PDB file of N, CA, C and O in Angstrom:
ATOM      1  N   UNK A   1     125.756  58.320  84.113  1.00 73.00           N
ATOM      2  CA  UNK A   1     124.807  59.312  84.563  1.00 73.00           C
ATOM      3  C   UNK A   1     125.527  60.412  85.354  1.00 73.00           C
ATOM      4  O   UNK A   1     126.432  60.185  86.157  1.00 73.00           O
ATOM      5  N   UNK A   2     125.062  61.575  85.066  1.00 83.00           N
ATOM      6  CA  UNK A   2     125.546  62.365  85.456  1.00 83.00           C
ATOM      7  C   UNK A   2     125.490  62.547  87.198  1.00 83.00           C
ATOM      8  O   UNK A   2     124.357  62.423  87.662  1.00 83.00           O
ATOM      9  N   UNK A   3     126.533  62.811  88.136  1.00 88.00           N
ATOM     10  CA  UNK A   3     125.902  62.979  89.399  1.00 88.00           C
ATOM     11  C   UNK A   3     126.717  64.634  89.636  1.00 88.00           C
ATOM     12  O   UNK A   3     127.713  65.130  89.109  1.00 88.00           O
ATOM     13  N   UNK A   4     125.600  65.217  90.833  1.00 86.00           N
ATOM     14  CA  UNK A   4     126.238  66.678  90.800  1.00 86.00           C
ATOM     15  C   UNK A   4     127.651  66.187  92.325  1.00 86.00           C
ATOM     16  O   UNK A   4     127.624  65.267  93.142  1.00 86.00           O
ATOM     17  N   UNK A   5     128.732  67.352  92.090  1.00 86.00           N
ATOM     18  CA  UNK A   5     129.426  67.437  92.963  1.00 86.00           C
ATOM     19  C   UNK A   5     129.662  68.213  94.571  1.00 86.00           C
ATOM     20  O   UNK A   5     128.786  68.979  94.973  1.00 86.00           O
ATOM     21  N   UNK A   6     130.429  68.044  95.098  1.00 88.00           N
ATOM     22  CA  UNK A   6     130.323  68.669  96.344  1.00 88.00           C
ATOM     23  C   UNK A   6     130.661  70.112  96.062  1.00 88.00           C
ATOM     24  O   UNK A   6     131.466  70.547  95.239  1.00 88.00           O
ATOM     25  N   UNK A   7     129.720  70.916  97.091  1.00 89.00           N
ATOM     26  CA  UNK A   7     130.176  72.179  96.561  1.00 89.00           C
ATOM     27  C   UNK A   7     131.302  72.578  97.437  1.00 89.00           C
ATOM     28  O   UNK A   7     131.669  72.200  98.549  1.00 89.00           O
ATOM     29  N   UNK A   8     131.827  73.638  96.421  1.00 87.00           N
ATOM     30  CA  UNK A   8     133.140  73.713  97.557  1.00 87.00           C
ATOM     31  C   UNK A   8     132.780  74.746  98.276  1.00 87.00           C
ATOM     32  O   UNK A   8     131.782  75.461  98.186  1.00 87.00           O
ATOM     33  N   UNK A   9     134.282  74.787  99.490  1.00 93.00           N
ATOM     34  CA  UNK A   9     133.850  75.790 100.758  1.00 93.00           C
ATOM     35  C   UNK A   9     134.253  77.658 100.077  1.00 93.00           C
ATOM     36  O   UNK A   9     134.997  77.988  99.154  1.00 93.00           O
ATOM     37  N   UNK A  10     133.319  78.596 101.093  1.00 94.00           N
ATOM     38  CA  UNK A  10     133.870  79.825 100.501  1.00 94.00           C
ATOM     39  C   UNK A  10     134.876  79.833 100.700  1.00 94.00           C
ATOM     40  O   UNK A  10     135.373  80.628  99.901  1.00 94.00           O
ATOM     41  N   UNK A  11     135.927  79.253 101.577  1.00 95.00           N
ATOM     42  CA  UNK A  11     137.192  79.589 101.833  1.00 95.00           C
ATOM     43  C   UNK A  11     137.776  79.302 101.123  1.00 95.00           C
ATOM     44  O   UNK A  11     138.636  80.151 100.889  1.00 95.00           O
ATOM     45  N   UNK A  12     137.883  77.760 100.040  1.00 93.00           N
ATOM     46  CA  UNK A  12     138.623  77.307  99.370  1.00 93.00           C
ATOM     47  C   UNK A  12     138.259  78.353  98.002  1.00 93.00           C
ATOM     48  O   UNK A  12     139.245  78.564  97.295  1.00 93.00           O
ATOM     49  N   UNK A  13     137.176  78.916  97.627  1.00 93.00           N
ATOM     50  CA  UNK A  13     136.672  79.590  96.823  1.00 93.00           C
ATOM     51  C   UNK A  13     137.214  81.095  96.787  1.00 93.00           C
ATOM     52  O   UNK A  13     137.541  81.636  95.731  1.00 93.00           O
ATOM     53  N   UNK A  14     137.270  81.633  97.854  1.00 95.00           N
ATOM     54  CA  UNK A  14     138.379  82.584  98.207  1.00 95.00           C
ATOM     55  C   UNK A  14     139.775  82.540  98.140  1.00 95.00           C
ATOM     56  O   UNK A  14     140.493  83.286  97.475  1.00 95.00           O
ATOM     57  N   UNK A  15     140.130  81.576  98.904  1.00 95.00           N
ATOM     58  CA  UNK A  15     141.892  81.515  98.116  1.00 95.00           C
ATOM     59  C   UNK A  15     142.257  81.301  97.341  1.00 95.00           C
ATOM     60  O   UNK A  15     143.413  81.714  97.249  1.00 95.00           O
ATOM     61  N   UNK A  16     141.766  80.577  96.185  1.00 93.00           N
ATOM     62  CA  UNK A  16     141.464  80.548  94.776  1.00 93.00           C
ATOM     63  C   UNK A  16     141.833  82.188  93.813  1.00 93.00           C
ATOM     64  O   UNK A  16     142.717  82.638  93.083  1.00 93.00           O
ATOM     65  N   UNK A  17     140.508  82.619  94.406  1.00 93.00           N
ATOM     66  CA  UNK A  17     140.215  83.443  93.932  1.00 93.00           C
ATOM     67  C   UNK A  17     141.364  85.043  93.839  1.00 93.00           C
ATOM     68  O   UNK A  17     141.592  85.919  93.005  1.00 93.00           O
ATOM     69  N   UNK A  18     141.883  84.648  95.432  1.00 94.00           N
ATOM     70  CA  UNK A  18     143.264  85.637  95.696  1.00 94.00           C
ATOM     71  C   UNK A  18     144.177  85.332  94.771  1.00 94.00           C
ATOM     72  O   UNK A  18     144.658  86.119  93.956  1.00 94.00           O
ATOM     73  N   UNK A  19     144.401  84.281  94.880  1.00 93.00           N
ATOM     74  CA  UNK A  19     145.929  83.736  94.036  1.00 93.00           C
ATOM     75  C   UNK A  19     145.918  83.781  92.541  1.00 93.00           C
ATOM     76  O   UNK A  19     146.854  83.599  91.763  1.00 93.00           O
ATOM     77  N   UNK A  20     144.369  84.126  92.243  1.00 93.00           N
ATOM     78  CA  UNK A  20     144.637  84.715  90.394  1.00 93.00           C
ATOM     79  C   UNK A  20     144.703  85.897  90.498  1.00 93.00           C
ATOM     80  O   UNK A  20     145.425  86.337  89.603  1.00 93.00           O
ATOM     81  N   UNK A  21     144.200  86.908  91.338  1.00 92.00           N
ATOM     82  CA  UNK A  21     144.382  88.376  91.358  1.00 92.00           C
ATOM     83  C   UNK A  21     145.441  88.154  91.669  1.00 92.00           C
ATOM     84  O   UNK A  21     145.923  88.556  90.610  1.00 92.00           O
ATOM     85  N   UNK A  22     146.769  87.676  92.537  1.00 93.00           N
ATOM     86  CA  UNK A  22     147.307  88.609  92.597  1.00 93.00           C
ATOM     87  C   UNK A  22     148.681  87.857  91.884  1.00 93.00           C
ATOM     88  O   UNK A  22     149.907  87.961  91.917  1.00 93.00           O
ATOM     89  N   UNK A  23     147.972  87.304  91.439  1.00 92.00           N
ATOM     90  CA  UNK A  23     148.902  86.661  89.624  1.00 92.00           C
ATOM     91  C   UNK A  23     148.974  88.288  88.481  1.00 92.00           C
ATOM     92  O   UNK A  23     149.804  88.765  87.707  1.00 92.00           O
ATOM     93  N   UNK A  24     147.603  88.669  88.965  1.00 92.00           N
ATOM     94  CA  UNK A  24     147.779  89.388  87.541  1.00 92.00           C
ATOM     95  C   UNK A  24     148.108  90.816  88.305  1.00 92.00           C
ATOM     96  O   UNK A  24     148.321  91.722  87.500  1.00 92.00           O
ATOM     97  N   UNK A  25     148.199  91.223  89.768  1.00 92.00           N
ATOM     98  CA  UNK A  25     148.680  92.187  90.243  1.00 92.00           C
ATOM     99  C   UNK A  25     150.454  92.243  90.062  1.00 92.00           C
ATOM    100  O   UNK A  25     151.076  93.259  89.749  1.00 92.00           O
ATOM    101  N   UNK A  26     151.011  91.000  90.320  1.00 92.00           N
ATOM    102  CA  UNK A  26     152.696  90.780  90.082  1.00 92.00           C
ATOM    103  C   UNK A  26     152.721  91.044  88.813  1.00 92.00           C
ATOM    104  O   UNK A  26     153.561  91.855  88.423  1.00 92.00           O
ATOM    105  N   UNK A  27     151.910  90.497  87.965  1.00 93.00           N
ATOM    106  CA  UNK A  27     152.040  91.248  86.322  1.00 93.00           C
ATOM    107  C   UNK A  27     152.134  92.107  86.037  1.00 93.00           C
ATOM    108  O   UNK A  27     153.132  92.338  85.354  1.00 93.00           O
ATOM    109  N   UNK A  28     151.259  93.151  86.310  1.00 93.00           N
ATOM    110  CA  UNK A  28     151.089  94.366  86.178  1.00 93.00           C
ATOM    111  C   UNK A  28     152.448  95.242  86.525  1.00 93.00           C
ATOM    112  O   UNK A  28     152.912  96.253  85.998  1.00 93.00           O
ATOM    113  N   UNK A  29     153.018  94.188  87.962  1.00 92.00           N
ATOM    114  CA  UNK A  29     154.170  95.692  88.696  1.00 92.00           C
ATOM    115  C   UNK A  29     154.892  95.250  87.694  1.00 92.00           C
ATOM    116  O   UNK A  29     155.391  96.126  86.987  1.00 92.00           O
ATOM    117  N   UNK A  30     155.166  93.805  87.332  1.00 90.00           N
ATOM    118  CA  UNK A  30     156.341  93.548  86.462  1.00 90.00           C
ATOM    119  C   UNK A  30     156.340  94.503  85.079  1.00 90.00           C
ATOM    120  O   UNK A  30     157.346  95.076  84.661  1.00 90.00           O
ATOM    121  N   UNK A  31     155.069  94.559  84.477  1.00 90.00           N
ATOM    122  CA  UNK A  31     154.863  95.259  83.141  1.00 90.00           C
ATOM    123  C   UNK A  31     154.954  97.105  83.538  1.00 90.00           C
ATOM    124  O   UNK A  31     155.204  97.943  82.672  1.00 90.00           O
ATOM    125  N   UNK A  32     154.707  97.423  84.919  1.00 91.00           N
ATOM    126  CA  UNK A  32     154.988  98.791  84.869  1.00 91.00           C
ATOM    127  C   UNK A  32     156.148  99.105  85.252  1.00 91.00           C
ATOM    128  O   UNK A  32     156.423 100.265  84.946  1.00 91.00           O
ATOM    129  N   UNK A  33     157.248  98.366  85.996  1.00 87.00           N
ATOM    130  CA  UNK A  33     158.498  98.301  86.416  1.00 87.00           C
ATOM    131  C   UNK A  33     159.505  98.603  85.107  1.00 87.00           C
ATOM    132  O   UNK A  33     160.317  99.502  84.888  1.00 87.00           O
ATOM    133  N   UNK A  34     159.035  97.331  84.276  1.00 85.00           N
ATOM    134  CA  UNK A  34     159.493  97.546  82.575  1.00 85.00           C
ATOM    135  C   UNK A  34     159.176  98.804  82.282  1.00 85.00           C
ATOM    136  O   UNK A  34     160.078  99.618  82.476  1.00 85.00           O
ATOM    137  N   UNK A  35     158.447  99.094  81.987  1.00 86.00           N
ATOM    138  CA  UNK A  35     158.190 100.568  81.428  1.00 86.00           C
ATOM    139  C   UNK A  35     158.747 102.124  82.153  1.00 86.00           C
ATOM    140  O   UNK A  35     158.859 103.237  81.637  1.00 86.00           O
ATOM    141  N   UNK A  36     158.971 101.737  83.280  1.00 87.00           N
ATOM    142  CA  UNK A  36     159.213 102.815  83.831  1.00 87.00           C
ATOM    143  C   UNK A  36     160.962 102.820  83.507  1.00 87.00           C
ATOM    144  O   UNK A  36     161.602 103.842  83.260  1.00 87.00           O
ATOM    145  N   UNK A  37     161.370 101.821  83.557  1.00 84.00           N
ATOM    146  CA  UNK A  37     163.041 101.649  82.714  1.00 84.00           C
ATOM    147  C   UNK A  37     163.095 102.210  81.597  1.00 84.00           C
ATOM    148  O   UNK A  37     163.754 103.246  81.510  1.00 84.00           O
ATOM    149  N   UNK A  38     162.406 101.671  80.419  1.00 83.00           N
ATOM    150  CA  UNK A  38     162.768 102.495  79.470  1.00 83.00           C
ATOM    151  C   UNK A  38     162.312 103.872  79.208  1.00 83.00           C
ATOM    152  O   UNK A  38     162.619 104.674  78.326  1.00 83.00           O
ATOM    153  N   UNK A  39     161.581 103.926  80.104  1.00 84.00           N
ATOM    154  CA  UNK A  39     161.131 105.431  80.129  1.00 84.00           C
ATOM    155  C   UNK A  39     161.930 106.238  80.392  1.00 84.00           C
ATOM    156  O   UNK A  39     162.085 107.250  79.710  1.00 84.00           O
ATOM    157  N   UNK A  40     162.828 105.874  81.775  1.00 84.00           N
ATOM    158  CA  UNK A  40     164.049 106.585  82.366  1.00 84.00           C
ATOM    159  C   UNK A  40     165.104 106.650  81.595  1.00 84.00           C
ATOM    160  O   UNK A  40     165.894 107.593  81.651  1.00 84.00           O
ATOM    161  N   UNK A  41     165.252 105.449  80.628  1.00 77.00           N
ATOM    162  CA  UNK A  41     166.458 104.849  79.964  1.00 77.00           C
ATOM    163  C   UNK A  41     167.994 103.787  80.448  1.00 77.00           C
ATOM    164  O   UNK A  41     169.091 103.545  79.944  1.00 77.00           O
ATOM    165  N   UNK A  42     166.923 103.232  82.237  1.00 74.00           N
ATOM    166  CA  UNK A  42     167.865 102.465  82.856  1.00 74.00           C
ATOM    167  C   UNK A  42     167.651 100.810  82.477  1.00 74.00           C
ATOM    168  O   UNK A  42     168.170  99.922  83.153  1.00 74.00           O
ATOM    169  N   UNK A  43     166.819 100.558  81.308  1.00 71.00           N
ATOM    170  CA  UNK A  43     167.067  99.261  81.000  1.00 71.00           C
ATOM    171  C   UNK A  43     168.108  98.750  80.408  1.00 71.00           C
ATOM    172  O   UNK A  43     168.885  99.273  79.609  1.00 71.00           O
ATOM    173  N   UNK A  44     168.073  97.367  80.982  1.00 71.00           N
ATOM    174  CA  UNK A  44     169.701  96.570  80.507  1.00 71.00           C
ATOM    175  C   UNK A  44     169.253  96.226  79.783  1.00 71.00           C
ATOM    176  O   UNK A  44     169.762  96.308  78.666  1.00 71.00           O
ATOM    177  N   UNK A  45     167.649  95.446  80.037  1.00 68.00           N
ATOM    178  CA  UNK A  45     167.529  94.020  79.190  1.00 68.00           C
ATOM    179  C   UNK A  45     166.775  94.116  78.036  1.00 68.00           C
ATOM    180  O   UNK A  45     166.523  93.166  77.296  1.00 68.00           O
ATOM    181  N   UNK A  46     166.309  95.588  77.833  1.00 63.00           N
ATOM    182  CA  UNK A  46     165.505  95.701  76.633  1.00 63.00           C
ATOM    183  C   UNK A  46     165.936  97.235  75.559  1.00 63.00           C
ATOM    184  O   UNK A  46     166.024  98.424  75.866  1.00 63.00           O
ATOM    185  N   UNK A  47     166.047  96.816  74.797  1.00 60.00           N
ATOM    186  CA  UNK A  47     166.781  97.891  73.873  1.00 60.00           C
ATOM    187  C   UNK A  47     165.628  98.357  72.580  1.00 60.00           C
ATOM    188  O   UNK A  47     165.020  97.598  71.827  1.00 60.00           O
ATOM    189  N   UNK A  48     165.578 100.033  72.643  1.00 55.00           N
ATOM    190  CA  UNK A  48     164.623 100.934  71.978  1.00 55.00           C
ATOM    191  C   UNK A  48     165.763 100.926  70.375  1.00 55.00           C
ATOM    192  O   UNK A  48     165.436 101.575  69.381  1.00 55.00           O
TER     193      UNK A  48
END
């Protein structure tokens, strides 16, 4: 039988919630960092 669970706290619901934003904020600099290399033409690691 199904039983319901404890709900969780906003806090734990909040830090949660930080640590995927700013998963996809480090992504982002990483993916515009890249781009701004080959844009300039100072990439090592990726070749046009």
């Amino acid at each position: 039988m199904a039983v319901p669970k404890k709900r969780t706290s906003r806090s734990k619901k909040k830090i949660r919630k930080n640590v995927w934003k700013k998963r996809g904020y480090w992504t982002a600099l990483k993916a515009f960092s890249l781009a701004q290399s080959i844009y300039t033409g100072n990439s090592k690691s990726f070749f046009v």
